Amino acid sequence: MRHSIERKILVPFLIIVLVPIFIIGAVSMWSSYQSEKQLKQATVQEHLTSLGRYAAKLDERVKSGSMDEDEAKSLIKIMINETKGLYVEEADGTLSSEGEVVQASTLDWYNGDSNTSFFTESTVLTEQIEQWNWTLYQPMSFSFYSGSLPNIQKYTLLISIFTGVIAVQFTIILSYHLSKPIKNLAAFCKQIALGERTKNIEMNENRKDEIGVLSSSLKEMVETLDERNVQIDKIKKLNETILNSVHVGMVLVIEGANSVYNEAAQTMMKEDPLLKERLGKLTIHETKRRSEEIWDHKRKEEKVFYAVSYKVLGMSEKQRSIITFEDITHRRKLEQRVERMSRLASLGEMASGIAHEIRNPLAGIKTTTELLTRRLELTKEQLTLTENMLLDIDRVNKIITNILQFSRPMETNPSVLKVDETFHSLVLLMKTIADEKNVVLHHFKNDTEIFVDRDHLRQILLNLILNGMNAMPDGGELILSSYKRDRDVTIMIADTGVGMEDIVMEKIFDPFYTTRAEGTGLGLSIVHQLVVQNNGEIDVKSIRGKGTEFSITFPTGREEK
């Protein structure tokens, strides 16, 4: 860790320990340096002074006549030349050192240039020999790193270094022991933050200081949190189980984040891509404007319905809305079926009354017409008109018979039948008509059995087969099949004809509704009634230009539905 607690403890301690040691060592070195400098200066100054006194004595001897002046100067020069680094400037300006003449321009100290720096220092000591107008120069240079100074202070340096090493070791050990429990607490908290179980971490609960109190308190807090997390997990799993067990799809729309779906929603969206697309386009602002609505669209060539409701949740940093939707296609079909049956029953009662009122006078008209035909001598043209009249009366009577058959409950005598046998007999019956209409009949065997009235089943299938052939004026294919699902069997009759629009499919079971000029509009109404009376269900799918498919579901045993 770049900024660990151990480093934060170690660095200040090292500064506190090492800085005084460094200062003591530096002061000691500086004092020694100053002492050595003063001693050297005093020694050199004393030597220069002694040379001046010696010159004065020689001058007295010259004045007393006991010595020649040149001899005196020669003696003093010998002493000067024997002193290393000592310069003498004579009265004529000649500068010499150690017996050799030196050019003054080459000497920095003579020209006033000093090489003094922080660790080095330069100075020049002078002495005047006034008897001969000579000047003695002794340049001196002092360095903090001079050879004698480290030798003098070597024990002080060794003690300082040894003390520093001991101090560093002690500081490292101290910082480690101070930081270790804090680092353990930090690692413990980090594992908690990551949701991991704390393992192999020494918490120091037995300590009596503040760290021990903090460790024990933190451990108790974590244990309490673990217990609450277990409770929260149980509640969460229970809520998830409840949400995923309902058949209603739920979507949580969160502003600026991905939406959340329960299992029912995911299943329905997987089966219906268009539903997924519509849900994906919903935003928070759209859910605020609506509360409930019904969606409908085509799914796999079948119209489906969804009841959708919106609810804006409480205010928070991010706005949220929950959308619930339910597939009500089956409910809609049941509602339509009940409505259709109610409508058919009402129309049946009305049609029955009208049929009785028409049938009685119609029988009188037919009888009178036949009587007149036998008693009167009619021309050929009149006889043709009379025959056409009788044909129309028979046609009206047939319609009335169908109406009465539709309006009156039909008795059923159900039994277990093999669907393939009924299909086979109808294919043989309709083959000639199918060939005339250029229709190919396909019968796919599946060995299914249903519990239904034999005559009713034949009438239902015959009616649907004829409708399928009429829907293919240019020929095509008519497919007859069946399959078993659970305890029911579904019979499929599909054609490749012209198909129907949705608005037509909603009316095909209504009495007297027909799309053919020669039709009565009662065929599919009677089919619907027969299916219902045999505890069955009928459904239709159609695509304009591709064909129509009727599916009829009957029970396989003696069950009351």
Coordinates of C-alpha atoms in Angstrom, one line a residue, residues 116-348:
T116 CA 35.3 30.2 -0.4
S117 CA 32.2 27.9 -0.5
F118 CA 29.8 26.3 2.1
F119 CA 32.3 23.4 2.9
T120 CA 35.6 25.2 2.1
E121 CA 37.0 28.5 3.4
S122 CA 40.1 30.5 2.3
T123 CA 42.0 33.2 4.1
V124 CA 45.5 35.0 3.9
L125 CA 47.5 35.9 7.0
T126 CA 50.1 38.7 6.6
E127 CA 53.0 40.0 8.6
Q128 CA 55.0 43.2 7.9
I129 CA 58.8 43.3 8.2
E130 CA 59.0 47.1 8.5
Q131 CA 62.9 47.2 8.7
W132 CA 63.2 46.2 5.1
N133 CA 59.7 47.0 3.9
W134 CA 58.9 43.3 3.3
T135 CA 55.4 41.7 3.5
L136 CA 54.9 38.0 4.4
Y137 CA 51.8 36.2 3.0
Q138 CA 50.5 32.9 4.2
P139 CA 47.4 31.7 2.2
M140 CA 45.4 29.1 4.1
S141 CA 42.5 26.9 3.0
F142 CA 40.1 25.1 5.4
S143 CA 37.7 22.2 4.4
F144 CA 35.0 20.5 6.3
Y145 CA 36.3 17.2 4.8
S146 CA 40.0 17.9 5.7
G147 CA 41.9 14.8 6.5
S148 CA 42.4 15.5 10.2
L149 CA 38.8 16.4 11.0
P150 CA 37.2 13.0 10.2
N151 CA 40.0 11.4 12.1
I152 CA 39.3 13.5 15.2
Q153 CA 35.6 13.0 15.0
K154 CA 35.6 9.3 13.9
Y155 CA 34.3 8.1 17.2
T156 CA 31.6 10.7 17.2
L157 CA 30.5 9.6 13.7
L158 CA 30.6 6.0 14.6
I159 CA 28.4 6.6 17.7
S160 CA 26.0 8.7 15.6
I161 CA 25.7 6.0 12.9
F162 CA 25.3 3.2 15.4
T163 CA 22.7 5.3 17.3
G164 CA 20.9 6.0 14.0
V165 CA 20.8 2.3 13.0
I166 CA 19.5 1.3 16.4
A167 CA 16.9 4.1 16.2
V168 CA 15.7 3.0 12.8
Q169 CA 15.4 -0.6 13.9
F170 CA 13.5 0.4 17.0
T171 CA 11.2 2.7 15.0
I172 CA 10.4 -0.1 12.4
I173 CA 9.6 -2.5 15.2
L174 CA 7.5 0.0 17.1
S175 CA 5.6 1.1 13.9
Y176 CA 5.0 -2.5 13.0
H177 CA 3.5 -3.3 16.4
L178 CA 1.4 -0.1 16.4
S179 CA 0.2 -0.6 12.8
K180 CA -0.4 -4.3 12.8
P181 CA -3.7 -4.3 14.8
I182 CA -4.9 -1.3 12.8
K183 CA -4.0 -3.1 9.5
N184 CA -5.9 -6.2 10.7
L185 CA -9.0 -4.1 11.4
A186 CA -8.6 -2.5 7.9
A187 CA -8.3 -5.9 6.3
F188 CA -11.3 -7.1 8.3
C189 CA -13.4 -4.1 7.2
K190 CA -12.3 -4.6 3.6
Q191 CA -13.4 -8.2 3.5
I192 CA -16.7 -7.2 5.0
A193 CA -17.1 -4.5 2.3
L194 CA -16.4 -7.1 -0.4
G195 CA -19.0 -9.4 1.1
E196 CA -16.4 -12.1 2.0
R197 CA -16.2 -14.2 5.1
T198 CA -13.5 -13.1 7.5
K199 CA -10.9 -15.8 7.8
N200 CA -7.4 -16.1 9.4
I201 CA -7.4 -12.5 10.6
E202 CA -6.2 -11.8 14.1
M203 CA -8.6 -9.3 15.7
N204 CA -6.9 -8.7 19.1
E205 CA -10.1 -8.8 21.0
N206 CA -8.2 -9.6 24.2
R207 CA -6.3 -6.3 24.3
K208 CA -7.4 -3.9 27.1
D209 CA -6.8 -0.7 25.2
E210 CA -8.9 1.1 22.7
I211 CA -7.9 -1.2 19.8
G212 CA -9.2 -4.2 21.8
V213 CA -12.5 -2.4 22.4
L214 CA -12.8 -1.4 18.8
S215 CA -12.0 -5.0 17.6
S216 CA -14.6 -6.6 19.9
S217 CA -17.2 -4.0 19.0
L218 CA -16.5 -4.4 15.3
K219 CA -16.8 -8.2 15.5
E220 CA -20.1 -8.0 17.4
M221 CA -21.4 -5.6 14.8
V222 CA -20.4 -8.0 12.0
E223 CA -22.1 -10.9 13.7
T224 CA -25.3 -8.8 14.1
L225 CA -25.0 -7.8 10.4
D226 CA -24.6 -11.4 9.4
E227 CA -27.7 -12.4 11.3
R228 CA -29.7 -9.6 9.7
N229 CA -28.2 -10.4 6.2
V230 CA -29.5 -14.0 6.7
Q231 CA -32.9 -12.7 7.5
I232 CA -32.8 -10.3 4.5
D233 CA -31.7 -13.2 2.2
K234 CA -34.6 -15.3 3.4
I235 CA -37.1 -12.4 2.8
K236 CA -35.4 -11.7 -0.6
K237 CA -35.7 -15.4 -1.6
L238 CA -39.3 -15.5 -0.5
N239 CA -40.1 -12.3 -2.5
E240 CA -38.3 -13.7 -5.5
T241 CA -40.2 -17.0 -5.2
I242 CA -43.5 -15.1 -5.0
L243 CA -42.6 -12.8 -7.9
N244 CA -41.4 -15.7 -10.1
S245 CA -44.4 -17.9 -9.2
V246 CA -47.0 -15.5 -10.4
H247 CA -48.1 -15.8 -14.0
V248 CA -48.2 -12.0 -14.4
G249 CA -45.2 -10.4 -16.1
M250 CA -43.5 -7.6 -14.1
V251 CA -41.0 -5.1 -15.3
L252 CA -39.2 -2.5 -13.1
V253 CA -38.2 0.5 -15.2
I254 CA -35.4 2.5 -13.7
E255 CA -34.3 5.9 -15.1
G256 CA -30.8 5.7 -16.5
A257 CA -30.4 1.9 -15.8
N258 CA -31.4 -1.4 -17.3
S259 CA -34.9 -2.7 -16.6
V260 CA -35.5 -5.7 -14.3
Y261 CA -37.8 -8.6 -15.3
N262 CA -39.4 -11.5 -13.4
E263 CA -39.4 -15.0 -14.8
A264 CA -42.9 -14.7 -16.2
A265 CA -42.0 -11.6 -18.1
Q266 CA -38.8 -13.2 -19.5
T267 CA -40.8 -16.2 -20.6
M268 CA -43.5 -14.2 -22.3
M269 CA -40.9 -11.9 -24.0
K270 CA -39.0 -14.9 -25.2
E271 CA -42.2 -16.3 -26.8
D272 CA -43.3 -13.0 -28.2
P273 CA -40.5 -10.8 -29.7
L274 CA -43.0 -8.0 -30.6
L275 CA -44.0 -7.8 -26.9
K276 CA -40.3 -7.5 -26.0
E277 CA -39.9 -4.8 -28.5
R278 CA -42.8 -2.8 -27.2
L279 CA -41.7 -3.2 -23.6
G280 CA -38.2 -2.1 -24.5
K281 CA -39.5 1.2 -25.9
L282 CA -41.3 2.2 -22.7
T283 CA -39.7 5.0 -20.7
I284 CA -40.4 6.6 -17.3
H285 CA -42.2 9.5 -18.9
E286 CA -44.6 7.3 -20.9
T287 CA -45.5 5.3 -17.8
K288 CA -46.5 8.5 -16.0
R289 CA -49.0 9.4 -18.7
R290 CA -50.9 6.0 -18.6
S291 CA -52.4 3.7 -16.0
E292 CA -54.0 0.8 -17.8
E293 CA -54.4 -0.3 -21.4
I294 CA -54.9 -3.4 -23.7
W295 CA -52.3 -4.3 -26.2
D296 CA -53.1 -6.6 -29.1
H297 CA -51.0 -7.8 -32.0
K298 CA -50.2 -10.9 -34.1
R299 CA -48.0 -13.7 -32.6
K300 CA -47.3 -16.6 -34.8
E301 CA -50.3 -15.8 -37.0
E302 CA -52.6 -15.6 -34.0
K303 CA -54.0 -12.5 -32.4
V304 CA -53.0 -12.1 -28.8
F305 CA -54.1 -9.7 -26.1
Y306 CA -52.2 -8.3 -23.0
A307 CA -53.6 -6.3 -20.1
V308 CA -50.9 -3.8 -19.2
S309 CA -50.9 -1.5 -16.1
Y310 CA -48.4 1.1 -15.0
K311 CA -47.5 2.3 -11.5
V312 CA -45.0 5.0 -10.6
L313 CA -43.2 4.2 -7.4
G314 CA -42.2 6.6 -4.6
M315 CA -39.8 9.4 -5.2
S316 CA -36.1 8.6 -5.0
E317 CA -32.9 9.7 -6.6
K318 CA -33.8 7.7 -9.7
Q319 CA -37.4 7.6 -10.8
R320 CA -38.9 4.1 -11.0
S321 CA -42.0 2.6 -12.5
I322 CA -43.4 -0.9 -12.3
I323 CA -45.2 -2.4 -15.3
T324 CA -47.4 -5.5 -15.0
F325 CA -48.8 -7.3 -18.0
E326 CA -50.8 -10.4 -18.4
D327 CA -51.6 -12.6 -21.4
I328 CA -55.5 -12.4 -21.5
T329 CA -55.8 -14.1 -24.9
H330 CA -57.5 -17.1 -23.5
R331 CA -59.7 -15.0 -21.3
R332 CA -60.7 -12.9 -24.3
K333 CA -61.5 -16.0 -26.3
L334 CA -63.7 -17.2 -23.5
E335 CA -65.4 -13.9 -23.3
Q336 CA -65.9 -13.9 -27.0
R337 CA -67.2 -17.5 -26.8
V338 CA -69.7 -16.7 -24.1
E339 CA -70.8 -13.5 -25.9
R340 CA -71.1 -15.5 -29.1
M341 CA -73.1 -18.2 -27.4
S342 CA -75.4 -15.6 -25.8
R343 CA -75.9 -13.9 -29.1
L344 CA -76.5 -17.2 -30.8
A345 CA -79.1 -18.2 -28.2
S346 CA -80.9 -14.9 -28.6
L347 CA -80.9 -15.1 -32.3
G348 CA -82.0 -18.7 -32.2

